[in-house]
Amino acid sequence: MLRCSQPLTGPNRKRCREDEMLLGTVLDEGERGFVIDTRSAQVAKQARMTGGGTEPKSSYPQWKRLHRPLERGRLLQESFIKLVEACNDTSVNMDRWLSRLESSRWLSHVKAALSTACLAAQCMDREEASVLVHGAEGTDTTLLVTALAQVILDPSCRTLVGFQGLLEREWIQAGHPFHLRCSHSAYSHARLKQEAPLFLLFLDCVWQLSRQFPFSLEFGERLLLTLFDNAYASAYGTFLCNNEKERRVGESTHSLWAWLNEPGEKKKYLNPLYSPNPLVIWPSVEPQSIQLWQGLFLRWIRSSQHLDEAWAEIQCIVEGH
């Protein structure tokens, strides 16, 4: 699996011999690869006018391009805001609640992200083909797809340490602009153009996987909630700034991973039901299978005391055996 930003072909369909050679070396003679573009064909075509575009078929004959549009900007942020507002309104009746949940379209974004990640995973696992994923800059929906596909395919990414490594590699080092995307929460009245909850969408998709495969992930919901909290407000420097260069030139900070991996802290995030699963985990993306992440979106209006107590009881039972 590879990832990149869009090729800069522009309106004149410029070629880049080095890029063609690089992708050519990935495939042996007779092999094929798939380019998964997380933009619609129309948006990708429009990008030519500002210097971007897509890989010309004639220059990349062994690669087949598939468009799977995923929302990454203002519309995704508005969806997040609408969902949070609906979840916090405890005065609505059932019909109104379901209507507002649907109109937020958040669960549709979750389904689309999981579907695209499954497509990338299927190309690799079932077609035994190489996959190149990109959108525009390659730092938003691109990372969402590559990270999710690895959780689906690779058992090591479902361990606590492996998942941390995945986040470091696919989100932090890859340059997801956390400062721009997570500068305010859904409660802020500011409407910044570059704000969008891509990382939250990823965490939600991982929660969907953990719910459908409760024994296959070594970590539990508490880790995902902690990561969400620290992406928006943190005492650690892991999610600071917009790229590696900015983090390095800033003041020295403590690592979130070092804190999470302390023995007393680590125990809180482990899944007591975990049983290593060497297989690929194929999630259902049917509408009936995608559920609202209540542990996050309803956490401010509903106590989790009973669930926490049940989780602690499970831990005691497992440790007793």
mmCIF file of N, CA and C in Angstrom, residues 9 13-17 19-21 23-24 54-63:
data_model
loop_
_atom_site.group_PDB
_atom_site.id
_atom_site.type_symbol
_atom_site.label_atom_id
_atom_site.label_comp_id
_atom_site.label_asym_id
_atom_site.label_seq_id
_atom_site.Cartn_x
_atom_site.Cartn_y
_atom_site.Cartn_z
ATOM 1 N N THR A 9 -0.509 17.414 -12.506
ATOM 2 C CA THR A 9 -0.533 17.379 -13.972
ATOM 3 C C THR A 9 -0.977 18.712 -14.570
ATOM 4 N N ARG A 13 -1.854 18.656 -18.712
ATOM 5 C CA ARG A 13 -1.592 17.222 -18.546
ATOM 6 C C ARG A 13 -0.095 16.923 -18.562
ATOM 7 N N LYS A 14 0.646 17.653 -17.766
ATOM 8 C CA LYS A 14 2.086 17.467 -17.691
ATOM 9 C C LYS A 14 2.421 16.067 -17.170
ATOM 10 N N ARG A 15 3.560 15.556 -17.587
ATOM 11 C CA ARG A 15 4.013 14.243 -17.153
ATOM 12 C C ARG A 15 5.197 14.381 -16.198
ATOM 13 N N CYS A 16 5.338 13.411 -15.338
ATOM 14 C CA CYS A 16 6.493 13.350 -14.440
ATOM 15 C C CYS A 16 7.119 11.970 -14.608
ATOM 16 N N ARG A 17 8.214 11.919 -15.366
ATOM 17 C CA ARG A 17 8.852 10.638 -15.687
ATOM 18 C C ARG A 17 9.301 9.908 -14.419
ATOM 19 N N ASP A 19 7.972 10.032 -11.460
ATOM 20 C CA ASP A 19 6.815 9.462 -10.791
ATOM 21 C C ASP A 19 6.339 8.202 -11.518
ATOM 22 N N GLU A 20 6.305 8.264 -12.830
ATOM 23 C CA GLU A 20 5.899 7.104 -13.629
ATOM 24 C C GLU A 20 6.849 5.934 -13.387
ATOM 25 N N MET A 21 8.144 6.238 -13.322
ATOM 26 C CA MET A 21 9.137 5.185 -13.091
ATOM 27 C C MET A 21 8.987 4.594 -11.694
ATOM 28 N N LEU A 23 6.258 4.403 -9.775
ATOM 29 C CA LEU A 23 5.092 3.517 -9.688
ATOM 30 C C LEU A 23 5.267 2.291 -10.570
ATOM 31 N N GLY A 24 6.046 2.445 -11.638
ATOM 32 C CA GLY A 24 6.301 1.296 -12.499
ATOM 33 C C GLY A 24 7.119 0.226 -11.806
ATOM 34 N N THR A 54 -5.192 14.045 -11.867
ATOM 35 C CA THR A 54 -5.131 12.598 -11.663
ATOM 36 C C THR A 54 -4.069 11.998 -12.587
ATOM 37 N N GLU A 55 -3.758 10.733 -12.361
ATOM 38 C CA GLU A 55 -2.786 10.042 -13.192
ATOM 39 C C GLU A 55 -3.385 9.729 -14.569
ATOM 40 N N PRO A 56 -2.785 10.193 -15.659
ATOM 41 C CA PRO A 56 -3.299 9.865 -17.005
ATOM 42 C C PRO A 56 -3.168 8.369 -17.268
ATOM 43 N N LYS A 57 -4.215 7.761 -17.791
ATOM 44 C CA LYS A 57 -4.197 6.319 -18.032
ATOM 45 C C LYS A 57 -3.054 5.910 -18.948
ATOM 46 N N SER A 58 -2.777 6.742 -19.933
ATOM 47 C CA SER A 58 -1.742 6.388 -20.904
ATOM 48 C C SER A 58 -0.351 6.334 -20.282
ATOM 49 N N SER A 59 -0.139 7.106 -19.213
ATOM 50 C CA SER A 59 1.177 7.143 -18.577
ATOM 51 C C SER A 59 1.333 6.105 -17.472
ATOM 52 N N TYR A 60 0.210 5.563 -17.012
ATOM 53 C CA TYR A 60 0.217 4.562 -15.938
ATOM 54 C C TYR A 60 -0.654 3.383 -16.365
ATOM 55 N N PRO A 61 -0.242 2.665 -17.424
ATOM 56 C CA PRO A 61 -1.123 1.640 -18.016
ATOM 57 C C PRO A 61 -1.445 0.470 -17.097
ATOM 58 N N GLN A 62 -0.607 0.217 -16.092
ATOM 59 C CA GLN A 62 -0.853 -0.938 -15.212
ATOM 60 C C GLN A 62 -1.717 -0.578 -14.005
ATOM 61 N N TRP A 63 -2.075 0.697 -13.911
ATOM 62 C CA TRP A 63 -2.843 1.158 -12.756
ATOM 63 C C TRP A 63 -4.269 1.516 -13.159
#
